[in-house]
Amino acid sequence: MLHRTILAVALTSASAVHSQTNLPFTLDWRFEGPAAPYFAAIDNGNFAALDLNVTVAAGDGSLDAIPKVATGAFPVGMADINSLIKFLDQNPGAPVIGAMMIYDKPPFAIIGRRSLGIDDTPQSLEGKILGAPPPDGAWAQFPIFAAENDLDVSAITVEPVGFPTREPMLAEGNVAAITGFSFTSYLNTARLGVPEDDLVTLLMADHGVELYGNVVIVNTDYAEANPEVISNFLQGVAEGWAAAIADPEAVIPLLISRNPAADAELELRRLQLSIEDNVATEWVMENGFGIIDDARLATSLDQIATTYEFVNAPDASLYFTNAYLPEGGFSLAE
């Protein structure tokens, strides 16, 4: 009788595991602090409770993640919505769309040193050397930032730099400022020994840039065939972010278990900065997590058009859908 009971339990467990939908998810970047919420959703059982077996893959930028989802190699992923907009303009009809806004404020920023003449005003960049990696997402938005703040770009010397040398050049004083993600370049420069009170962050979103940031993207063919899977996935993502916001320290070990070489203290700071500056914004806390403001998206399209020539007339409905979100989005309170 005991053997039959054990066998029945084993078969039931196997059936439960088998019933879960395997869902590979690609990030746009490496396993750093802001990736911890997705591991929290896995390890805390949020995805499993929704009958999902989610696996997370590291990425190498939005231009790497978007094609992975568009081709169906990954049904879901993470990418910068501005890169997605340009991708869809250049690849009309590609089966990919934004389905859940994560960064209400994008982390595009200028990181400068006060000792080298950079202060809290964009105009302080004039007459200085700005280090910018050509493929950098923040550098791609710099023309909008410059236009919104009436900067004399001819008075700014732009020094093309590589990603590995960007923060070292700022730390060594070879450039007065750099473009980058706020929570990445700031902390990486401080880690190189630059006192934090010597660093200034000019978040582009605080200086006239109305763009959105990273968004969960879905393959539209997969989503249309599996709408409940996508809705459940987005719910699990929201629960993971709610856990990270409630206790950032608790989710960092889940990240470190996937990236043992990472500095836990550094990644905690990175996660906290992303929460404060990009995710749990005043607008999100008042209106809901995951949704967008249609008027703001329209404004962002106008801003993109100031530096990018659309091949096709921009259409907001091609870039974001709330079809898989609850009305009013999610609450970030656990």
Short mmCIF file of C-alpha atoms in Angstrom, two decimals, residues 91-267:
data_model
loop_
_atom_site.label_atom_id
_atom_site.label_comp_id
_atom_site.label_asym_id
_atom_site.label_seq_id
_atom_site.Cartn_x
_atom_site.Cartn_y
_atom_site.Cartn_z
CA ASN A 91 11.34 45.62 -40.59
CA PRO A 92 7.63 46.29 -41.07
CA GLY A 93 5.41 43.40 -40.08
CA ALA A 94 8.01 41.71 -37.88
CA PRO A 95 6.12 39.70 -35.23
CA VAL A 96 7.30 41.54 -32.11
CA ILE A 97 5.71 44.15 -29.86
CA GLY A 98 6.13 45.72 -26.42
CA ALA A 99 3.70 44.29 -23.86
CA MET A 100 4.78 45.58 -20.43
CA MET A 101 6.74 48.74 -19.62
CA ILE A 102 9.47 48.15 -17.04
CA TYR A 103 11.46 51.40 -17.13
CA ASP A 104 8.94 54.22 -16.99
CA LYS A 105 11.99 56.47 -17.00
CA PRO A 106 14.82 55.29 -19.22
CA PRO A 107 18.28 55.16 -17.60
CA PHE A 108 19.85 57.17 -20.45
CA ALA A 109 22.21 59.60 -18.73
CA ILE A 110 25.31 61.77 -18.80
CA ILE A 111 27.70 60.97 -15.96
CA GLY A 112 30.22 63.75 -15.29
CA ARG A 113 32.73 64.92 -12.72
CA ARG A 114 32.24 68.14 -10.81
CA SER A 115 36.02 68.55 -10.49
CA LEU A 116 36.19 68.63 -14.29
CA GLY A 117 33.56 71.34 -14.65
CA ILE A 118 30.34 69.34 -14.98
CA ASP A 119 27.46 70.45 -12.78
CA ASP A 120 23.71 69.77 -12.60
CA THR A 121 23.00 71.71 -15.81
CA PRO A 122 23.27 70.32 -19.36
CA GLN A 123 24.98 73.56 -20.43
CA SER A 124 28.04 72.60 -18.36
CA LEU A 125 28.89 70.07 -21.09
CA GLU A 126 29.75 72.88 -23.51
CA GLY A 127 33.48 73.33 -23.85
CA LYS A 128 34.13 69.84 -22.44
CA ILE A 129 35.11 66.43 -23.79
CA LEU A 130 32.30 63.85 -23.77
CA GLY A 131 33.18 60.17 -24.04
CA ALA A 132 30.56 58.13 -25.90
CA PRO A 133 30.59 54.56 -27.22
CA PRO A 134 29.04 54.70 -30.73
CA PRO A 135 26.62 51.76 -30.06
CA ASP A 136 25.55 53.15 -26.66
CA GLY A 137 21.80 53.57 -26.13
CA ALA A 138 22.29 56.79 -24.18
CA TRP A 139 24.49 58.24 -26.91
CA ALA A 140 21.76 57.42 -29.45
CA GLN A 141 19.40 59.72 -27.53
CA PHE A 142 21.94 62.49 -26.99
CA PRO A 143 20.75 64.56 -30.00
CA ILE A 144 17.26 64.70 -28.46
CA PHE A 145 18.76 65.69 -25.10
CA ALA A 146 20.87 68.36 -26.81
CA ALA A 147 17.92 69.75 -28.78
CA GLU A 148 15.62 69.88 -25.75
CA ASN A 149 18.23 71.84 -23.80
CA ASP A 150 19.44 74.13 -26.61
CA LEU A 151 22.99 72.86 -26.35
CA ASP A 152 25.64 74.14 -28.72
CA VAL A 153 26.86 70.71 -29.84
CA SER A 154 29.70 72.31 -31.82
CA ALA A 155 31.14 73.36 -28.45
CA ILE A 156 31.22 69.76 -27.17
CA THR A 157 34.11 67.53 -28.21
CA VAL A 158 32.82 63.97 -28.60
CA GLU A 159 35.41 61.27 -28.06
CA PRO A 160 34.36 57.82 -29.33
CA VAL A 161 35.24 55.27 -26.63
CA GLY A 162 34.67 51.56 -26.13
CA PHE A 163 32.40 50.17 -23.45
CA PRO A 164 35.34 48.69 -21.47
CA THR A 165 37.26 52.00 -21.51
CA ARG A 166 34.35 54.41 -20.94
CA GLU A 167 34.38 54.60 -17.13
CA PRO A 168 38.19 54.28 -16.82
CA MET A 169 38.61 57.30 -19.08
CA LEU A 170 36.26 59.32 -16.88
CA ALA A 171 38.02 58.10 -13.75
CA GLU A 172 41.41 59.07 -15.20
CA GLY A 173 40.14 62.51 -16.24
CA ASN A 174 40.64 61.95 -19.97
CA VAL A 175 37.03 62.99 -20.52
CA ALA A 176 34.85 65.23 -18.37
CA ALA A 177 31.68 63.21 -18.88
CA ILE A 178 30.39 60.04 -20.53
CA THR A 179 27.10 58.74 -21.86
CA GLY A 180 25.66 55.59 -20.31
CA PHE A 181 22.97 54.03 -18.19
CA SER A 182 22.59 55.91 -14.91
CA PHE A 183 22.82 52.86 -12.65
CA THR A 184 25.71 51.32 -14.58
CA SER A 185 28.18 54.08 -15.45
CA TYR A 186 27.75 55.95 -12.16
CA LEU A 187 28.53 52.91 -10.01
CA ASN A 188 31.27 51.61 -12.30
CA THR A 189 33.06 54.97 -12.12
CA ALA A 190 32.69 55.19 -8.35
CA ARG A 191 34.10 51.68 -8.08
CA LEU A 192 37.24 52.91 -9.85
CA GLY A 193 37.90 55.29 -6.98
CA VAL A 194 36.14 58.50 -7.99
CA PRO A 195 34.42 59.97 -4.90
CA GLU A 196 30.66 59.88 -5.29
CA ASP A 197 30.38 63.55 -4.34
CA ASP A 198 32.50 64.31 -7.42
CA LEU A 199 30.04 62.52 -9.71
CA VAL A 200 26.94 64.12 -11.20
CA THR A 201 24.19 62.27 -13.05
CA LEU A 202 22.20 64.12 -15.69
CA LEU A 203 19.25 61.78 -16.25
CA MET A 204 17.94 62.65 -19.70
CA ALA A 205 14.37 61.97 -18.57
CA ASP A 206 14.73 64.84 -16.09
CA HIS A 207 15.86 67.20 -18.84
CA GLY A 208 13.15 67.13 -21.46
CA VAL A 209 13.56 63.66 -22.95
CA GLU A 210 10.09 62.06 -22.89
CA LEU A 211 11.17 58.62 -24.09
CA TYR A 212 10.25 55.39 -22.36
CA GLY A 213 12.86 52.76 -21.54
CA ASN A 214 13.03 48.99 -21.34
CA VAL A 215 9.91 47.00 -22.11
CA VAL A 216 9.00 43.32 -22.08
CA ILE A 217 8.66 42.32 -25.72
CA VAL A 218 6.70 39.35 -27.04
CA ASN A 219 6.58 37.45 -30.28
CA THR A 220 3.12 38.35 -31.57
CA ASP A 221 2.52 35.00 -33.28
CA TYR A 222 3.28 33.19 -30.03
CA ALA A 223 1.27 35.65 -27.94
CA GLU A 224 -1.82 35.42 -30.15
CA ALA A 225 -1.71 31.62 -29.91
CA ASN A 226 -0.93 31.62 -26.16
CA PRO A 227 -2.50 34.75 -24.62
CA GLU A 228 -2.92 33.21 -21.16
CA VAL A 229 0.75 32.21 -21.07
CA ILE A 230 1.81 35.77 -21.82
CA SER A 231 -0.63 37.29 -19.29
CA ASN A 232 0.62 34.88 -16.62
CA PHE A 233 4.23 35.66 -17.47
CA LEU A 234 3.64 39.39 -17.08
CA GLN A 235 1.94 38.78 -13.74
CA GLY A 236 4.96 36.78 -12.56
CA VAL A 237 7.29 39.58 -13.69
CA ALA A 238 5.25 42.10 -11.69
CA GLU A 239 5.39 39.87 -8.61
CA GLY A 240 9.16 39.55 -8.98
CA TRP A 241 9.57 43.33 -9.14
CA ALA A 242 7.25 43.78 -6.16
CA ALA A 243 9.45 41.41 -4.14
CA ALA A 244 12.59 43.28 -5.19
CA ILE A 245 11.10 46.62 -4.23
CA ALA A 246 9.89 45.31 -0.87
CA ASP A 247 13.30 43.84 0.04
CA PRO A 248 16.12 44.47 -2.46
CA GLU A 249 18.69 42.76 -0.25
CA ALA A 250 16.70 39.52 -0.24
CA VAL A 251 16.73 39.11 -4.02
CA ILE A 252 20.41 39.83 -4.66
CA PRO A 253 21.58 36.36 -3.51
CA LEU A 254 19.28 34.90 -6.17
CA LEU A 255 21.19 36.92 -8.76
CA ILE A 256 24.59 36.02 -7.33
CA SER A 257 23.73 32.31 -7.52
CA ARG A 258 23.55 32.79 -11.31
CA ASN A 259 26.53 35.14 -11.52
CA PRO A 260 28.98 34.22 -8.73
CA ALA A 261 31.61 36.63 -10.05
CA ALA A 262 29.37 39.64 -9.42
CA ASP A 263 29.89 42.00 -6.48
CA ALA A 264 26.77 41.63 -4.31
CA GLU A 265 27.07 45.09 -2.77
CA LEU A 266 27.55 46.75 -6.17
CA GLU A 267 24.60 44.90 -7.70
#
